[in-house]
mmCIF file of C-alpha atoms and ligand atoms in Angstrom:
data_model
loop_
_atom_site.group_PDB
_atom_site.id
_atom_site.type_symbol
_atom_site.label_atom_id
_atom_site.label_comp_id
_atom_site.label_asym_id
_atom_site.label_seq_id
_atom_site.Cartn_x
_atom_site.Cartn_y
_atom_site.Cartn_z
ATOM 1 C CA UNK R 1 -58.566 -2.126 1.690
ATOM 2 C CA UNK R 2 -59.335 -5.390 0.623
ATOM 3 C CA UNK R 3 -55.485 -7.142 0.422
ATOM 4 C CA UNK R 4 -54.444 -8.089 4.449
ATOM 5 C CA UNK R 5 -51.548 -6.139 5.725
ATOM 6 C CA UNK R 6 -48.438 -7.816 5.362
ATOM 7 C CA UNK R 7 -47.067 -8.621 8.972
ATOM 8 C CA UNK R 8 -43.968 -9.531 10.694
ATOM 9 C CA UNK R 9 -42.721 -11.282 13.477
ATOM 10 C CA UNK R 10 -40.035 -10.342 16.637
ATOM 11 C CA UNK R 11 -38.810 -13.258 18.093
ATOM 12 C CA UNK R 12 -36.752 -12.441 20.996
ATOM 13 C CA UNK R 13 -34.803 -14.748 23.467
ATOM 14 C CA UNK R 14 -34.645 -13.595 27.213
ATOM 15 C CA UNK R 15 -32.592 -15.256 29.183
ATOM 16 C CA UNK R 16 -32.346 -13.655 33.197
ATOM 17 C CA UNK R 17 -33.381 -10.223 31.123
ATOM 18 C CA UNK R 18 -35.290 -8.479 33.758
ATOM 19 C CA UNK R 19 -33.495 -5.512 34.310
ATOM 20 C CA UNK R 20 -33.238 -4.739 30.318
ATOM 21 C CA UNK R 21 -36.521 -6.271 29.516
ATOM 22 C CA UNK R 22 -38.520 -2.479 29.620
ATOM 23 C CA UNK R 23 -36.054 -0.824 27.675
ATOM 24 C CA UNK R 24 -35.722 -3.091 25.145
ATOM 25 C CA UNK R 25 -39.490 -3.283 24.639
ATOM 26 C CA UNK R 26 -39.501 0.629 24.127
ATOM 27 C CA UNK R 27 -36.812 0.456 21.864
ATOM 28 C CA UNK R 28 -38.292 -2.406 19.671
ATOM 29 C CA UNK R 29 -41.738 -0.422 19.907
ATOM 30 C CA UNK R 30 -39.842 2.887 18.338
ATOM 31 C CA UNK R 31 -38.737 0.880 15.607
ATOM 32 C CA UNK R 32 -41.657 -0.711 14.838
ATOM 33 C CA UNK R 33 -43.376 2.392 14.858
ATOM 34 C CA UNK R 34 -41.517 3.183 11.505
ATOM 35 C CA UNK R 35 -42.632 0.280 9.645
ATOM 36 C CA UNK R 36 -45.699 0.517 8.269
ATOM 37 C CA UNK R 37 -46.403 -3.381 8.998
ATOM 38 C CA UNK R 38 -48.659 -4.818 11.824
ATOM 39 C CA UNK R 39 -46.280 -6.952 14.094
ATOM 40 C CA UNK R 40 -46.431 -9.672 16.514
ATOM 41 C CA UNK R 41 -43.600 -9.847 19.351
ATOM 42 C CA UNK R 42 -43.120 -13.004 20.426
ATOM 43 C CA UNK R 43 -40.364 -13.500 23.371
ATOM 44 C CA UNK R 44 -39.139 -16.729 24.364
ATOM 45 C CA UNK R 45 -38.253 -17.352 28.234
ATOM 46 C CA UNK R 46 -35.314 -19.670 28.462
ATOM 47 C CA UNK R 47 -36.017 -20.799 31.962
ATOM 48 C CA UNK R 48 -35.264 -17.549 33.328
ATOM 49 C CA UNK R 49 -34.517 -17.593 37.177
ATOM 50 C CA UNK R 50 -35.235 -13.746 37.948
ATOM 51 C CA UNK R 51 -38.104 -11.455 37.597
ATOM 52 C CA UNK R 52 -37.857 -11.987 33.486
ATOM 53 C CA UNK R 53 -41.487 -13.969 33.579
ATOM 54 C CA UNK R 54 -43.574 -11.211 36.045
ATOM 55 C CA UNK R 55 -41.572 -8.415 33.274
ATOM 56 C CA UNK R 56 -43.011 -10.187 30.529
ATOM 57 C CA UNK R 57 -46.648 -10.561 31.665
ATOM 58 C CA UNK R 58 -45.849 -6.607 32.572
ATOM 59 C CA UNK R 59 -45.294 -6.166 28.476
ATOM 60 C CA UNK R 60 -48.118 -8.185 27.608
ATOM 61 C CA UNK R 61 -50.457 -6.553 29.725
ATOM 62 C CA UNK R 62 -49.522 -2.946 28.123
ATOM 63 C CA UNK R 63 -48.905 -4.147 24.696
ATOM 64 C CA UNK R 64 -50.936 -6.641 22.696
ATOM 65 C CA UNK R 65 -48.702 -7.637 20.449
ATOM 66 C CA UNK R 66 -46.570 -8.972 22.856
ATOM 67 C CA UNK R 67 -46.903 -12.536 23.100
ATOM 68 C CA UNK R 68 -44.902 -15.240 25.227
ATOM 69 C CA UNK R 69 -43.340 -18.874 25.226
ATOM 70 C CA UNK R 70 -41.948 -20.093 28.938
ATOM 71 C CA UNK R 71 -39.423 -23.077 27.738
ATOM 72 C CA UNK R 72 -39.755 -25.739 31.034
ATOM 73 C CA UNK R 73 -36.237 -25.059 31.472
ATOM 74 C CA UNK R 74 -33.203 -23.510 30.342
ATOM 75 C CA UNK R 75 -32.228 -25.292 26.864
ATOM 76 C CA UNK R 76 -30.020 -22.125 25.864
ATOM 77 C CA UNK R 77 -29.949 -19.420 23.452
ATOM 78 C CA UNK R 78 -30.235 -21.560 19.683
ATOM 79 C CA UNK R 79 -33.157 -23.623 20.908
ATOM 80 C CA UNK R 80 -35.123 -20.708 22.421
ATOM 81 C CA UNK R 81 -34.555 -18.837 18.932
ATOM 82 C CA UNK R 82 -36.299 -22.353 17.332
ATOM 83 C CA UNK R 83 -39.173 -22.291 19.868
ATOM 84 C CA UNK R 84 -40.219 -18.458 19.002
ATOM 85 C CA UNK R 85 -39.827 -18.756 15.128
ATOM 86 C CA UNK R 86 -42.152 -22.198 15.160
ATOM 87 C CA UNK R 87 -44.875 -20.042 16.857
ATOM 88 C CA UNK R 88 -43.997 -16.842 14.475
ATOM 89 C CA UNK R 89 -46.835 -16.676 11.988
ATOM 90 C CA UNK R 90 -45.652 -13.339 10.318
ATOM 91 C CA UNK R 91 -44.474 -12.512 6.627
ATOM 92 C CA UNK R 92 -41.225 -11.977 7.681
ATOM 93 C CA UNK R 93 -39.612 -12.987 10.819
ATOM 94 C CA UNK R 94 -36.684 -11.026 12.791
ATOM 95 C CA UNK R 95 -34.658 -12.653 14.861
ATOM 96 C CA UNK R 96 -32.736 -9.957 17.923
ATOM 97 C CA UNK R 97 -31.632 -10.938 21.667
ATOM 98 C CA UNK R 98 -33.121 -9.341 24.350
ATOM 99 C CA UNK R 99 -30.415 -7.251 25.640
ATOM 100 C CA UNK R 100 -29.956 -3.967 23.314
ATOM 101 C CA UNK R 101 -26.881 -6.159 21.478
ATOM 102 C CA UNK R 102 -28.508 -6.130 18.253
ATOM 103 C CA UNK R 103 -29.746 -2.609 17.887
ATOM 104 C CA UNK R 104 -33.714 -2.617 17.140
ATOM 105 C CA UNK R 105 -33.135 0.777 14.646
ATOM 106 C CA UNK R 106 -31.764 -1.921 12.186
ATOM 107 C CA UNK R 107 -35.072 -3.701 11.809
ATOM 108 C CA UNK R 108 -36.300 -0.901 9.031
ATOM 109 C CA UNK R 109 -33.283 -1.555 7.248
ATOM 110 C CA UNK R 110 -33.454 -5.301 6.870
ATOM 111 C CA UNK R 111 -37.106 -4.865 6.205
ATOM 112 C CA UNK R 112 -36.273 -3.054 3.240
ATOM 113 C CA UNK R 113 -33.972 -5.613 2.161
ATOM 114 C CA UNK R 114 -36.673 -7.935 2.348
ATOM 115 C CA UNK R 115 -38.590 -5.515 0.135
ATOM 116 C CA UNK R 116 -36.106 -5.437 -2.054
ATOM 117 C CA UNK R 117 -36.744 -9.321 -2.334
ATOM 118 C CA UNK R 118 -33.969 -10.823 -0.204
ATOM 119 C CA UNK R 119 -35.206 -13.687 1.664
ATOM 120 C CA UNK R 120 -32.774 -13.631 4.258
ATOM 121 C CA UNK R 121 -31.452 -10.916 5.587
ATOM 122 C CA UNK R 122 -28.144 -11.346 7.601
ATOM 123 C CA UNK R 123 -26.276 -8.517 10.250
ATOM 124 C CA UNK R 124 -22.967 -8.443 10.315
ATOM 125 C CA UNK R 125 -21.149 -7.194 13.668
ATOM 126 C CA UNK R 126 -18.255 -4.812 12.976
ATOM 127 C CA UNK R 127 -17.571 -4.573 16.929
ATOM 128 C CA UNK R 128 -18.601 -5.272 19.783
ATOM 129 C CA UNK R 129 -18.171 -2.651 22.341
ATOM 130 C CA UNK R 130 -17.954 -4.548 25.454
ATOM 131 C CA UNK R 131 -16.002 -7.805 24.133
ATOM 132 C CA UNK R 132 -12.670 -8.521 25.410
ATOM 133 C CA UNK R 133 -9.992 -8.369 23.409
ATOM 134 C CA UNK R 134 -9.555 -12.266 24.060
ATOM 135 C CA UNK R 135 -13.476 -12.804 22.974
ATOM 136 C CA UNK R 136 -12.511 -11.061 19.802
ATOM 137 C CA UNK R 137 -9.674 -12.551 18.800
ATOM 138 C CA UNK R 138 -11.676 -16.119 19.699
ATOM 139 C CA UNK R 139 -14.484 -15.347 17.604
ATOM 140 C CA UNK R 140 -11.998 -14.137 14.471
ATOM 141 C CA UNK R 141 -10.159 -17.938 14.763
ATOM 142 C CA UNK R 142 -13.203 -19.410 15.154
ATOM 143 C CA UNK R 143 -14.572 -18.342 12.259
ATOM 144 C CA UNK R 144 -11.401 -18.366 10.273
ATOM 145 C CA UNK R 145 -10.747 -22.274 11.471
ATOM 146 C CA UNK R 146 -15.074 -22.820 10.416
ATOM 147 C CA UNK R 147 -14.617 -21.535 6.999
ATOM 148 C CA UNK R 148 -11.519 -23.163 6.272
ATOM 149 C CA UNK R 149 -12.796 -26.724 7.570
ATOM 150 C CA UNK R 150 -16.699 -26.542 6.293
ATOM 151 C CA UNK R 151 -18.249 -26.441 2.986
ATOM 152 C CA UNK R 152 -20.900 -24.474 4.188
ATOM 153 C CA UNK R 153 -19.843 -20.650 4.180
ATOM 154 C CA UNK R 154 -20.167 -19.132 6.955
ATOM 155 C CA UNK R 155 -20.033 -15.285 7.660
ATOM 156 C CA UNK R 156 -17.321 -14.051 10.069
ATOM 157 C CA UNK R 157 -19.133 -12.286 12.990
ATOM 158 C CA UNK R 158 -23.059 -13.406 11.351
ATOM 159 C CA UNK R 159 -24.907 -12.149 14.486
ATOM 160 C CA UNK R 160 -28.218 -13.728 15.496
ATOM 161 C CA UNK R 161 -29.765 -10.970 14.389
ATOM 162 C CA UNK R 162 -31.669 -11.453 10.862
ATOM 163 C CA UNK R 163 -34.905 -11.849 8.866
ATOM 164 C CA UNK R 164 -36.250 -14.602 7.097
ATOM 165 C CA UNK R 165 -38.969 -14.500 5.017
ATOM 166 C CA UNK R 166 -41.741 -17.291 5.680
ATOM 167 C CA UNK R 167 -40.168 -19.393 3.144
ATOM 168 C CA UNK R 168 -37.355 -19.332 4.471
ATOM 169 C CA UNK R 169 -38.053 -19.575 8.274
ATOM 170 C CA UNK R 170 -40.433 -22.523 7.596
ATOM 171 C CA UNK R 171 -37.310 -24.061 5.728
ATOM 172 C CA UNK R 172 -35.128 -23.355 8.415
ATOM 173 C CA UNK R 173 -38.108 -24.744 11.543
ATOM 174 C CA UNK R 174 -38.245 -27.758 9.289
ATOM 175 C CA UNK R 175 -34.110 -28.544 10.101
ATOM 176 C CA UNK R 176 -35.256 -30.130 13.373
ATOM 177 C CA UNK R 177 -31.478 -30.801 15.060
ATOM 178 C CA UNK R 178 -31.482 -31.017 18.377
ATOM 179 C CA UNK R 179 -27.804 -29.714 19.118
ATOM 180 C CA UNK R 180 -28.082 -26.094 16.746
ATOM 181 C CA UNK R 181 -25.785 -24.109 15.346
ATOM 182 C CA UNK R 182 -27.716 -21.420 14.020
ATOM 183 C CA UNK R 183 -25.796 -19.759 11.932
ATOM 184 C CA UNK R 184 -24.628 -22.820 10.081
ATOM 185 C CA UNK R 185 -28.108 -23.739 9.690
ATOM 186 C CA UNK R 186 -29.398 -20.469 8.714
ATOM 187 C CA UNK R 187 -26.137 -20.616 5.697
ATOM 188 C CA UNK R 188 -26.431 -24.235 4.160
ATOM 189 C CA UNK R 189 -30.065 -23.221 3.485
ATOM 190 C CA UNK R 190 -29.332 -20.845 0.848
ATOM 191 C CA UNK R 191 -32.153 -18.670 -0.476
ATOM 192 C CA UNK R 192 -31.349 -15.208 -1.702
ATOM 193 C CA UNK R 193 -29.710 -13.132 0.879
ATOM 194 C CA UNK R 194 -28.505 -9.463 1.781
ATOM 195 C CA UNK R 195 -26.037 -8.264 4.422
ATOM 196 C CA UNK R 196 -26.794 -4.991 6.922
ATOM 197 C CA UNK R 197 -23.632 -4.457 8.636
ATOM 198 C CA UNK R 198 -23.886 -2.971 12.462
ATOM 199 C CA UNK R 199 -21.633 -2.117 15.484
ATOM 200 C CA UNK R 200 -22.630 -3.999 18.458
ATOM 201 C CA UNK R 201 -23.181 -1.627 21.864
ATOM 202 C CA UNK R 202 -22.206 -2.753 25.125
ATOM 203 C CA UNK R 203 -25.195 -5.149 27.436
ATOM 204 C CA UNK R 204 -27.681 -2.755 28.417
ATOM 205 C CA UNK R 205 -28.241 -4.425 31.854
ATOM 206 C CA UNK R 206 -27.312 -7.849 33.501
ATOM 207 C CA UNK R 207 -24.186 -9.718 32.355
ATOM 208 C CA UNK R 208 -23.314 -12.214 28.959
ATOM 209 C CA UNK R 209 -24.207 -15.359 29.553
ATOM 210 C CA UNK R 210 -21.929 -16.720 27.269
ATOM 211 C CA UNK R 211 -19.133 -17.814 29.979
ATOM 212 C CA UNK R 212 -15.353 -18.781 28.243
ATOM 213 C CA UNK R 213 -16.461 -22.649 28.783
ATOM 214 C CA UNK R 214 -19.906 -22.134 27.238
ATOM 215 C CA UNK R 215 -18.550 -20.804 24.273
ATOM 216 C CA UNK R 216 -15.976 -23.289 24.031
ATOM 217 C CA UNK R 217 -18.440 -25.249 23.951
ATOM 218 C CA UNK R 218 -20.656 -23.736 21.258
ATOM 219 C CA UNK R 219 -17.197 -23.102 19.134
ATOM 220 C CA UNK R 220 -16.819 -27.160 18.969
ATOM 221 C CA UNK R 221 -20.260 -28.110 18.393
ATOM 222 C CA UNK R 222 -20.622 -25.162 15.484
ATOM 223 C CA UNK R 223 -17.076 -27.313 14.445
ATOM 224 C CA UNK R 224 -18.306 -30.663 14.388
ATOM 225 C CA UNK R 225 -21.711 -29.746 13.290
ATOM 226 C CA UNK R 226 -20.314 -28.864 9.693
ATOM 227 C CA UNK R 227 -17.623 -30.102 8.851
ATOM 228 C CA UNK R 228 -15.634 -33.539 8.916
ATOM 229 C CA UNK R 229 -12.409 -32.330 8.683
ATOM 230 C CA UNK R 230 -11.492 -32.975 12.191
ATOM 231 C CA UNK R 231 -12.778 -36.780 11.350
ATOM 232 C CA UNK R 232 -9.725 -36.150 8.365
ATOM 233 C CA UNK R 233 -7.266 -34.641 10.114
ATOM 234 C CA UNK R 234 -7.045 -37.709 12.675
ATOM 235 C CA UNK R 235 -6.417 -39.860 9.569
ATOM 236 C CA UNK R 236 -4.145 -37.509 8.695
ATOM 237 C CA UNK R 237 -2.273 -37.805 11.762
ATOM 238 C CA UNK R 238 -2.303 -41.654 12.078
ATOM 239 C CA UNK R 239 -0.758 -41.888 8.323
ATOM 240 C CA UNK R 240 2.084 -39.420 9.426
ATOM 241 C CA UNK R 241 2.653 -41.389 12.499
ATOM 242 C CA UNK R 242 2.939 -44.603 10.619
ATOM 243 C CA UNK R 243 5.154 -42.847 7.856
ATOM 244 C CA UNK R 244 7.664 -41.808 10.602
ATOM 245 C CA UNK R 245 6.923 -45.500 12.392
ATOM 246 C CA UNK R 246 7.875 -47.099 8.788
ATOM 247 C CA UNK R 247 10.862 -45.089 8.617
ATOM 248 C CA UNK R 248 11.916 -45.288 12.373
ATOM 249 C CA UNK R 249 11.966 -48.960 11.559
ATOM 250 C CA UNK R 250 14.049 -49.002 8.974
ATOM 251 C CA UNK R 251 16.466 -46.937 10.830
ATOM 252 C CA UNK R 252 16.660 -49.245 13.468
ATOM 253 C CA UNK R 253 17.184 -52.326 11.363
ATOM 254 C CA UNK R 254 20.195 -50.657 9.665
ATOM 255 C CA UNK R 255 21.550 -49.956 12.944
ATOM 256 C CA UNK R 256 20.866 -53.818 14.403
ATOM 257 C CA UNK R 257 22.459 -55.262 11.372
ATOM 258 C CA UNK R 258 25.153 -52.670 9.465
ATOM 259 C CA UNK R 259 26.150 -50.473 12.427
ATOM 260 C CA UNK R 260 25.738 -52.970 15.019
ATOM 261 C CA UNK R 261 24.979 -49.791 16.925
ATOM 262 C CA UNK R 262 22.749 -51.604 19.320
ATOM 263 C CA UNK R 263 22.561 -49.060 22.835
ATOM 264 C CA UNK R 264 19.235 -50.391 24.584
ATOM 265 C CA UNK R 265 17.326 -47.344 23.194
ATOM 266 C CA UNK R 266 15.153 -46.584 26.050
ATOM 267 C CA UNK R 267 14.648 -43.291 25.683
ATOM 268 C CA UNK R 268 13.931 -43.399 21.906
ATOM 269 C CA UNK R 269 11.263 -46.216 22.912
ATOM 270 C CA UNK R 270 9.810 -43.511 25.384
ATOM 271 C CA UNK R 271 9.611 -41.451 23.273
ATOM 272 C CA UNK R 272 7.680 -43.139 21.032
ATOM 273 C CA UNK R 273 5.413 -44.961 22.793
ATOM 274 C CA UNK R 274 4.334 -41.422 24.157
ATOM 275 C CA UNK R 275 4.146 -39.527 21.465
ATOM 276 C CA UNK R 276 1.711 -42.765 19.512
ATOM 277 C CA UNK R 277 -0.172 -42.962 22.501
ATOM 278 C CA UNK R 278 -0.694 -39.357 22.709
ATOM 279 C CA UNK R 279 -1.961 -39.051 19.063
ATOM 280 C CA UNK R 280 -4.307 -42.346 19.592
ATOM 281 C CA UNK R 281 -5.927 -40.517 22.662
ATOM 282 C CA UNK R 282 -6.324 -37.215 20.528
ATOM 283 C CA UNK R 283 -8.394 -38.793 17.594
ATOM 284 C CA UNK R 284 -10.504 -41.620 19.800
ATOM 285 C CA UNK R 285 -11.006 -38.224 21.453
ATOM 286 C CA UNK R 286 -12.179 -36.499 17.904
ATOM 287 C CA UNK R 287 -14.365 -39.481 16.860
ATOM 288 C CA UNK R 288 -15.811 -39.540 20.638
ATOM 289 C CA UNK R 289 -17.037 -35.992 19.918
ATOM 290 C CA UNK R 290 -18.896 -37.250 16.703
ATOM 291 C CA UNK R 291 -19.883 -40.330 18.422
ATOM 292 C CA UNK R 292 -21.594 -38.131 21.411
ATOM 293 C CA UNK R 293 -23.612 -35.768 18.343
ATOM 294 C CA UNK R 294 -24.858 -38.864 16.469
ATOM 295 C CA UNK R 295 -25.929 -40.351 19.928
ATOM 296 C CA UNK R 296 -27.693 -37.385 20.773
ATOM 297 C CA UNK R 297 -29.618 -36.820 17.766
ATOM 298 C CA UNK R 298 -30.288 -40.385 17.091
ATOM 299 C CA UNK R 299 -32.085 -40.252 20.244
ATOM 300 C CA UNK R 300 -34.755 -37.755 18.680
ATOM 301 C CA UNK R 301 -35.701 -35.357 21.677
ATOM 302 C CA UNK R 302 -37.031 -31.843 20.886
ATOM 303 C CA UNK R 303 -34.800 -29.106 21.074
ATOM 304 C CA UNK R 304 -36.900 -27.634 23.583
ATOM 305 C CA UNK R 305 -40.386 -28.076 25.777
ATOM 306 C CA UNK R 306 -42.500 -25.640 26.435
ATOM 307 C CA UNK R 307 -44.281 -24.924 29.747
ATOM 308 C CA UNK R 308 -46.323 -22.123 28.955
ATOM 309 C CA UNK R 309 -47.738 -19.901 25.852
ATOM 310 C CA UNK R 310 -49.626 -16.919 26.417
ATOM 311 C CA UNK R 311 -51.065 -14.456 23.841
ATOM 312 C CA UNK R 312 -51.321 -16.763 21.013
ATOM 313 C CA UNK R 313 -54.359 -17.414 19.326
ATOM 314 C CA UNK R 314 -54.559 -21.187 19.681
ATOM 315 C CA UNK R 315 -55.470 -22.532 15.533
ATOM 316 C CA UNK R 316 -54.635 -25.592 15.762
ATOM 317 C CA UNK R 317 -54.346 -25.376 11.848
ATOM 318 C CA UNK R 318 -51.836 -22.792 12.322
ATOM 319 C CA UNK R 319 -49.444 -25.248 14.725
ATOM 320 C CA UNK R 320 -46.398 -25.695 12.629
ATOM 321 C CA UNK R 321 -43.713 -28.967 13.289
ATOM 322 C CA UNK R 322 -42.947 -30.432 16.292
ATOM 323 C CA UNK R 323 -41.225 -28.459 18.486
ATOM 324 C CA UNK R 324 -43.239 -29.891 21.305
ATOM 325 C CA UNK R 325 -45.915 -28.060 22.193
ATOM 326 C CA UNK R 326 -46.951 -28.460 25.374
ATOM 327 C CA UNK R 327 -50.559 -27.699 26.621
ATOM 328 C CA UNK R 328 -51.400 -24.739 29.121
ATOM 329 C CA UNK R 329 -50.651 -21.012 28.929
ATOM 330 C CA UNK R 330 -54.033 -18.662 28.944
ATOM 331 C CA UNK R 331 -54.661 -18.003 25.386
ATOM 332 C CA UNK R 332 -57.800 -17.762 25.594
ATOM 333 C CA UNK R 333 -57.418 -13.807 25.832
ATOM 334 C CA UNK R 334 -54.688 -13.892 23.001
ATOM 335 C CA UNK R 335 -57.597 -13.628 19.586
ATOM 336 C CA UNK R 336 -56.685 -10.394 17.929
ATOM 337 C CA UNK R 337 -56.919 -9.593 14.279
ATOM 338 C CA UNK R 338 -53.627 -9.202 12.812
ATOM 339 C CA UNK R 339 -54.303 -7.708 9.881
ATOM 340 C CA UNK R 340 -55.546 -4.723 9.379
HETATM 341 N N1 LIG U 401 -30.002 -16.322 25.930
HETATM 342 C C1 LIG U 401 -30.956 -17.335 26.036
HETATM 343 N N2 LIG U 401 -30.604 -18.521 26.626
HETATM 344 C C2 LIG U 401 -29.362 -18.746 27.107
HETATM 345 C C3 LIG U 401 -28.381 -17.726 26.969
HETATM 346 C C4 LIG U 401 -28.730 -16.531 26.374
HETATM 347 O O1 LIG U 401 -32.091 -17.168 25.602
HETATM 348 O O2 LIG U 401 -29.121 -19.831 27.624
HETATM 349 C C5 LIG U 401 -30.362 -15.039 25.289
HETATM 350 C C6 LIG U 401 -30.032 -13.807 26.108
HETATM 351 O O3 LIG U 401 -31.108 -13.432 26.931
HETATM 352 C C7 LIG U 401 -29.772 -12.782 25.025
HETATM 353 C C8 LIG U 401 -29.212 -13.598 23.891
HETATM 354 O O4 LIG U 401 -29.627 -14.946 24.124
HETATM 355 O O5 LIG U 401 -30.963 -12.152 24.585
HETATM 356 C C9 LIG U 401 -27.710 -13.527 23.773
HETATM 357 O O6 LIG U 401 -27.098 -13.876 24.986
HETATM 358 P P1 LIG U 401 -25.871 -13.052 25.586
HETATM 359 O O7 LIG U 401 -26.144 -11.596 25.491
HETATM 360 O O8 LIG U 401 -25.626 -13.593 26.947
HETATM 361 O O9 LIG U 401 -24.692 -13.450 24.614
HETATM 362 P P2 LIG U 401 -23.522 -12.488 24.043
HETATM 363 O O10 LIG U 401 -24.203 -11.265 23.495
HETATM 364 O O11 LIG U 401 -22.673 -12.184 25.202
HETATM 365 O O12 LIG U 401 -22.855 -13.306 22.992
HETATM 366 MG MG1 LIG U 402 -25.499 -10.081 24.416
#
């Protein structure tokens, strides 16, 4: 055979994944075993504090395919995604967590979507079996309030589970934000896509690290990341404070002068004073939040470092972006010959 094997990438995030780690690998390794491409599986600590780096080095020394990024610290779960798909060097790159979430058995179906010539290949979570009711309903606003307020469409439940060819992944490595949203990202880039729908299972091991705060947190930032329509509702809100201002004034000059209705109006002035202060706090608050992103990306920093790379066969001439790549790692022992 004289044409190289086509070949994909894994890029999974482990994040305090020990305990899952083994079963996770077996279950990607099934899967893989159906596709008749050669693959590299790359997994990306995110400054793990448990026994996640000794199970790694445990999967790379029984599989060589497995390769391995150790971020310097925790930067969370949408940079460590961005550190593994910079060093993916396959066809097609998958995108799955760690923890049995996104069911590996998909993987031959959104290769064949790929096949089919779809150049990003999106999951869509029906359920999720071990989501609270209250995470549910959260996620449903959240993405309700998103697709209202952005112009960029964004799929209700989009999991960060999906394949991108390598025209599309080296589009999406080139976005180089440091705050991500993902998904976002992953829609305003376009390209031809295809959906695979799935039902999420419940954690394999360990817990979600996605506390109420943190996603919060990640619910405002995927907010203000795309769109400006909480920039427009504050303007919003200062013109209907001013209309009822205008009018409140008018009232009160009729009063002075026709009614001569003049009771020292202290609670109405209360009132008032509250209520603008109140809606002057709320949107210095709003702007504060787009003040804070500009600041932090003006300031340029990577979205993540990395400590350590083993497995990878340092090219130079393969290196792709800057997503700071930090010297060290043994990959000395990583040269294999991908294709077949
Ligand atoms: N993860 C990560 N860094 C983090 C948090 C999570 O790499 O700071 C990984 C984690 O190991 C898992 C995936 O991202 O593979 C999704 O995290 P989790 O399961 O906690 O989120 P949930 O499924 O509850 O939304
Ligand atoms: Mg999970």
């Amino acid at each position: 055979m004289t044409l190289a094997r086509r070949s994909i990438s894994i890029v999974a995030p482990c994040y305090n994944e020990a305990e899952g780690l083994a079963a996770f690998h077996a279950a990607l390794s099934a899967a893989l075993a159906t596709t008749p491409y050669a693959a590299e599986i790359i997994y990306v600590d995110d400054g793990s504090t448990d026994a996640t780096p000794q199970a790694l080095a445990e999967l790379r020394a029984r599989d060589a395919r497995v390769k391995t990024l150790a971020l310097s610290r925790n930067f969370g779960h949408q940079a460590a995604l961005l550190a593994g798909m910079d060093a993916a060097q396959g066809d097609a790159v998958v995108t799955l967590d760690s923890d049995l979430q996104h069911p590996p058995e998909l993987i031959p179906e959104l290769l064949r979507a790929w096949e089919r010539g779809a150049e990003i290949v999106y999951t869509i979570r029906r359920e999720t079996a071990d989501a609270t009711l209250f995470k549910r309903l959260a996620s449903r606003l959240f993405y309700w309030l998103l697709s209202r307020a952005s112009a960029t469409p964004i799929i209700p439940g989009a999991a960060d589970f999906r394949l991108m060819s390598r025209a599309a992944a080296d589009s999406f490595c080139a976005l180089r934000e440091t705050h991500r949203f993902n998904r976002g990202l992953v829609s305003w880039l376009g390209f031809r896509t295809a959906a695979v729908e799935f039902d999420a299972p419940a954690r394999f091991a360990g817990e979600s690290k996605y506390s109420l705060a943190r996603m919060l947190r990640f619910a405002a930032h995927g907010l203000v990341s795309f769109s400006v329509w909480p920039l427009r509702a504050t303007m919003l809100l200062g013109f209907g404070m001013a209309g009822f201002a205008a009018l409140y004034i008018v009232y009160a000059l009729f009063a002075f002068f026709a009614l001569r209705w003049t009771v020292p109006g202290w609670t109405s002035t209360l009132v008032t004073v509250l209520l603008i202060g109140g809606v002057q706090l709320l949107s210095l608050g709003i702007v504060g939040e787009y003040v804070g992103k500009i600041y932090e990306e003006v300031k340029g920093r990577p979205p993540y470092v990395i400590r350590e790379r083993h497995g990878f066969d340092d090219n130079p001439g393969n290196s792709r972006g800057a997503g700071q790549r930090a010297a060290g790692g043994s990959s000395a022992a990583g040269t294999r010959n991908r294709s077949a």
